[in-house]
XYZ file of C-alpha atoms in Angstrom:
325
model
C 0.000 0.000 0.000
C 2.780 2.343 0.950
C 4.647 1.557 -2.271
C 1.605 2.539 -4.325
C 1.374 5.932 -2.543
C 5.074 6.627 -3.166
C 4.733 5.847 -6.850
C 1.739 8.228 -7.156
C 3.718 11.048 -5.425
C 6.715 10.548 -7.742
C 4.433 10.743 -10.773
C 2.970 14.050 -9.549
C 6.410 15.491 -8.912
C 7.522 14.567 -12.405
C 4.631 16.543 -13.874
C 5.757 19.883 -12.153
C 7.614 22.207 -14.612
C 11.350 22.448 -14.218
C 11.230 26.227 -13.487
C 8.840 25.603 -10.585
C 11.001 22.776 -9.341
C 13.987 25.074 -9.355
C 12.094 27.638 -7.303
C 11.121 24.954 -4.796
C 14.715 23.703 -4.575
C 16.018 27.273 -4.046
C 13.413 27.913 -1.413
C 14.435 24.742 0.367
C 18.171 25.448 0.090
C 17.898 29.179 0.998
C 19.210 29.850 4.428
C 17.843 32.419 6.722
C 20.070 35.481 7.141
C 21.057 36.467 10.558
C 19.934 39.958 11.583
C 22.789 42.466 11.209
C 23.981 44.165 14.301
C 23.547 47.969 14.358
C 26.784 49.774 13.431
C 28.347 51.968 16.024
C 28.065 55.768 15.371
C 31.114 57.430 13.702
C 33.216 59.555 15.997
C 32.671 63.346 15.898
C 35.202 65.369 13.777
C 38.122 66.871 15.606
C 37.779 70.596 16.422
C 39.824 73.031 14.222
C 43.256 73.980 15.508
C 43.431 77.228 17.460
C 44.554 80.357 15.497
C 48.249 81.033 15.360
C 49.261 83.723 17.827
C 50.551 86.975 16.273
C 53.901 86.422 17.933
C 54.393 83.168 15.977
C 53.267 84.787 12.701
C 55.946 87.419 13.089
C 58.552 84.641 13.462
C 57.465 82.848 10.279
C 59.696 83.130 7.190
C 58.870 86.176 5.037
C 58.043 83.912 2.071
C 54.815 82.852 3.799
C 53.604 86.459 4.065
C 54.330 87.508 0.484
C 51.417 87.532 -2.003
C 51.512 85.210 -4.977
C 53.364 86.722 -7.912
C 53.586 85.507 -11.470
C 57.117 84.552 -12.437
C 59.035 87.336 -14.130
C 59.682 86.806 -17.813
C 60.699 88.808 -20.849
C 59.368 88.665 -24.376
C 61.735 88.343 -27.339
C 59.124 90.068 -29.543
C 57.596 92.913 -27.528
C 59.792 95.975 -26.910
C 60.768 97.199 -23.460
C 58.551 100.228 -22.661
C 60.020 101.214 -19.288
C 62.593 103.572 -20.814
C 59.746 105.904 -21.815
C 58.405 106.184 -18.249
C 59.652 108.305 -15.398
C 61.480 106.238 -12.725
C 58.808 107.188 -10.187
C 56.216 105.276 -12.252
C 58.181 102.029 -12.542
C 57.331 100.826 -9.024
C 53.725 100.169 -10.141
C 52.399 98.039 -13.029
C 52.458 99.819 -16.371
C 49.249 99.970 -18.430
C 48.660 97.759 -21.446
C 46.527 98.641 -24.470
C 46.271 102.226 -23.238
C 45.196 105.183 -25.359
C 48.822 106.404 -25.487
C 50.577 103.092 -26.137
C 52.192 104.287 -29.387
C 54.344 106.602 -27.268
C 55.935 103.505 -25.693
C 56.229 101.014 -28.575
C 59.525 100.578 -30.447
C 61.036 104.073 -30.657
C 57.894 105.761 -29.340
C 57.669 107.894 -32.480
C 54.414 106.623 -33.990
C 51.372 108.948 -34.114
C 48.712 108.425 -31.473
C 45.122 109.633 -31.722
C 44.174 111.785 -28.752
C 40.839 113.216 -29.838
C 40.632 115.438 -31.833
C 44.324 115.429 -32.864
C 46.892 112.956 -34.051
C 49.998 113.500 -31.901
C 53.528 112.387 -32.692
C 56.617 112.737 -30.507
C 59.962 112.366 -32.272
C 63.392 113.990 -32.398
C 62.830 116.013 -29.194
C 59.731 117.663 -30.652
C 55.981 117.175 -30.626
C 53.850 117.410 -33.776
C 50.096 117.775 -33.951
C 47.813 117.083 -36.878
C 44.171 117.869 -37.351
C 43.666 114.778 -39.492
C 41.813 114.336 -42.726
C 39.519 111.312 -42.792
C 39.327 108.886 -45.687
C 36.245 106.685 -45.477
C 35.431 103.434 -47.245
C 32.578 100.980 -46.627
C 35.052 98.905 -44.567
C 36.974 101.418 -42.454
C 37.831 105.044 -41.749
C 41.479 106.028 -42.041
C 43.111 109.181 -40.652
C 46.268 110.516 -42.282
C 48.949 112.101 -40.124
C 50.409 115.345 -41.507
C 52.563 117.451 -39.137
C 50.544 120.666 -39.309
C 52.478 122.169 -36.384
C 55.670 120.967 -34.698
C 56.709 122.464 -31.364
C 60.204 122.108 -29.954
C 62.924 123.932 -28.112
C 66.504 124.172 -29.370
C 67.466 123.864 -25.697
C 66.036 120.321 -25.482
C 68.408 117.384 -25.379
C 68.298 114.784 -28.184
C 66.858 112.153 -25.843
C 63.434 110.581 -26.179
C 60.338 111.851 -24.412
C 59.470 110.771 -20.863
C 55.973 109.988 -19.588
C 55.765 111.571 -16.141
C 52.089 110.892 -15.355
C 48.964 109.358 -16.835
C 45.361 108.722 -15.889
C 42.021 107.915 -17.520
C 41.838 111.023 -19.691
C 45.348 112.426 -20.047
C 49.047 111.696 -20.379
C 51.916 114.069 -19.625
C 55.003 114.022 -21.867
C 58.258 115.738 -21.002
C 60.893 116.775 -23.533
C 63.783 117.277 -21.115
C 64.969 119.635 -19.998
C 62.739 122.355 -21.471
C 59.116 121.471 -22.260
C 56.184 119.524 -20.810
C 53.029 118.677 -22.771
C 49.600 117.953 -21.258
C 47.819 115.742 -23.785
C 44.176 115.520 -22.782
C 41.481 113.513 -24.523
C 38.723 115.721 -25.885
C 40.573 119.000 -25.419
C 40.559 121.351 -28.419
C 43.940 122.657 -27.192
C 47.391 121.074 -27.102
C 49.052 122.626 -24.060
C 52.776 122.979 -23.388
C 54.603 124.568 -20.488
C 58.225 125.250 -19.716
C 59.459 122.987 -16.968
C 59.393 124.440 -13.462
C 62.571 126.056 -12.349
C 63.774 126.563 -15.910
C 65.048 129.889 -17.128
C 63.320 131.228 -20.262
C 63.859 128.920 -23.230
C 63.806 129.298 -26.987
C 60.672 128.143 -28.794
C 60.480 126.781 -32.330
C 57.195 126.352 -34.214
C 57.428 124.731 -37.634
C 55.087 123.152 -40.167
C 55.140 120.934 -43.207
C 53.064 123.727 -44.779
C 54.164 127.275 -45.441
C 53.186 130.108 -43.096
C 51.294 132.633 -45.208
C 50.813 135.035 -42.309
C 51.560 135.286 -38.585
C 49.394 137.867 -36.797
C 50.019 138.620 -33.076
C 47.723 140.680 -30.874
C 48.940 143.834 -29.167
C 50.225 141.974 -26.077
C 51.839 139.126 -28.092
C 49.832 136.587 -26.063
C 47.797 135.390 -29.036
C 48.996 134.566 -32.551
C 47.004 133.562 -35.627
C 48.763 131.296 -38.125
C 47.484 131.117 -41.702
C 48.915 128.104 -43.585
C 48.983 127.483 -47.312
C 46.969 124.308 -46.682
C 43.975 126.550 -46.000
C 44.132 125.807 -42.254
C 44.156 128.360 -39.456
C 45.733 127.694 -36.068
C 45.661 129.856 -32.954
C 48.465 130.096 -30.409
C 47.804 131.433 -26.884
C 50.500 132.124 -24.276
C 50.465 133.084 -20.611
C 53.207 135.676 -21.188
C 54.356 137.593 -24.261
C 55.786 135.374 -26.999
C 57.751 137.210 -29.666
C 58.088 135.238 -32.886
C 59.870 135.899 -36.118
C 59.659 133.908 -39.319
C 62.705 131.923 -40.365
C 62.028 130.766 -43.889
C 58.541 129.837 -45.005
C 57.972 126.891 -42.669
C 59.478 127.902 -39.306
C 58.923 130.466 -36.552
C 61.494 131.160 -33.827
C 61.131 133.068 -30.581
C 63.174 136.261 -30.526
C 63.375 136.258 -26.728
C 63.383 133.461 -24.194
C 59.965 132.305 -23.071
C 58.749 130.944 -19.717
C 55.131 129.975 -19.167
C 52.278 128.166 -20.907
C 51.609 127.893 -24.646
C 48.394 126.479 -26.125
C 47.692 125.551 -29.735
C 44.307 124.909 -31.335
C 42.855 124.410 -34.789
C 40.248 126.949 -35.876
C 37.734 125.131 -38.120
C 35.532 128.191 -38.591
C 35.979 131.879 -37.722
C 32.751 131.830 -35.709
C 34.423 129.562 -33.110
C 37.252 131.983 -32.350
C 35.409 133.852 -29.601
C 34.646 130.551 -27.847
C 38.290 129.486 -27.988
C 39.370 132.914 -26.709
C 37.066 132.553 -23.708
C 38.486 129.171 -22.633
C 42.121 129.744 -23.626
C 43.503 130.555 -20.156
C 42.239 127.479 -18.252
C 43.724 124.083 -19.067
C 43.388 120.539 -17.680
C 46.456 118.638 -16.494
C 44.718 115.393 -15.431
C 41.321 113.741 -15.664
C 39.544 110.672 -14.319
C 36.342 108.898 -15.307
C 34.345 108.057 -12.179
C 31.127 106.046 -11.789
C 29.476 108.096 -9.055
C 26.189 106.175 -9.076
C 24.487 103.515 -11.229
C 24.105 104.671 -14.793
C 26.141 107.863 -14.279
C 29.687 108.504 -15.550
C 31.407 111.643 -14.304
C 34.594 113.282 -15.633
C 36.682 114.907 -12.936
C 39.399 117.296 -14.035
C 42.420 118.778 -12.362
C 43.100 122.147 -13.921
C 45.393 125.138 -13.900
C 45.363 128.493 -15.640
C 46.214 132.143 -15.538
C 44.425 135.434 -15.267
C 45.402 138.435 -17.350
C 45.598 141.678 -15.414
C 46.608 145.093 -16.594
C 50.165 144.573 -15.371
C 51.122 140.900 -15.738
C 49.506 137.435 -15.926
C 48.961 135.606 -12.640
C 48.480 131.881 -12.110
C 44.987 130.750 -11.205
C 42.966 127.560 -10.813
C 39.687 129.298 -11.578
C 38.048 129.370 -14.961
C 36.092 126.863 -17.013
C 37.151 124.122 -19.379
C 35.781 123.274 -22.787
C 35.938 119.914 -24.521
C 35.271 118.518 -27.962
C 32.687 115.729 -27.977
C 31.974 113.116 -30.597
C 28.752 113.601 -32.582
C-alpha cells in the first residue's frame, strides 16, 4: 500500500515544470540570514586647531607672508617700454593697451590719436595734426600730416618721458625744457616750460608754409594762416615774440617761460569761444562712476588770469571739450 502511494507522489512530482522545481529547490536550500547588528556611530570630527598667535606669525619666514606673484619673464618680440616712463612710475604696473601706447612702442615715435588730434613725438619735438579722414565701406582712415611741430633748441636729443597718466590724459616731457599735457577731448594742445627753468627758446614749424603770422597787441595770441587753407591759434600766458625763419618755421626772438596752447580753428565763428576758454587748461582727468548709470569726468586744472600789469596763475576758470557727434 505504501509503495503505491510513493509511486503516485513521484508521478505528480515529475509533472511539475522544471522552473517551478527550481524555485522549490532554491526555497528549500535558501538559508535564513542572521539579523545584522547595528553599526556603532562614527566619531565626531576633531575641532579646528586654534589660530596662530601673532607672535608666531611674526617669526614665520617672510616667504609665507608675500602675495603670490607671477614669475618674471621677458618677451623676445615685444619691446621694453620702461625707458619711456619716469622712474617714479616704474614701481607700479604699467598699463597695457592704453590710449597712449604708441608713445611707448619701439622708438615711441608713432602717431597716437588723442581726440581730436593725431599726436607724434619724435626727435625732441611734438607734432600735432588735425587729421583728414578717408572713409570706405570697410573702415575710416586718418592721415597724419605734421601741421604744427613744437620744440625747443634747448632740449636734449633724448626721447620723451611719460611723467604721469590717468584715464583722460598723459603728460610728456621733452627734457629739460618742455612739458606737454595731452588731454582727450581737449581742443587745445598745451605745453609749459618745466618748473625752475630759465626762459627757453621756442620753435614752431610746419610741413606747410606760413602765409601770415598775426600777433595781438600783447603778443599773447597769434594767428597762423597756412597754405593748406588751415588756421591755427596760439595762446601764451606771457608775451611770446616770434619771427619767421624761412617759409615753414617760426622762432622766438626772446626766451619764453610759461604756458603755450595751440588749437585748430575750423571756422571763424568759433574763435570767440576758444578765446574765452584759452587761459584754463586741464592737467589730469579721471572717469568716475558716481552712481548707477552715471559717468562723471573729474578734471584737475590750472590756468592764468590776465591783469593790466602781468599774468597771474589761477585755478579758476572753465574748461571746454570737444565731444563726438
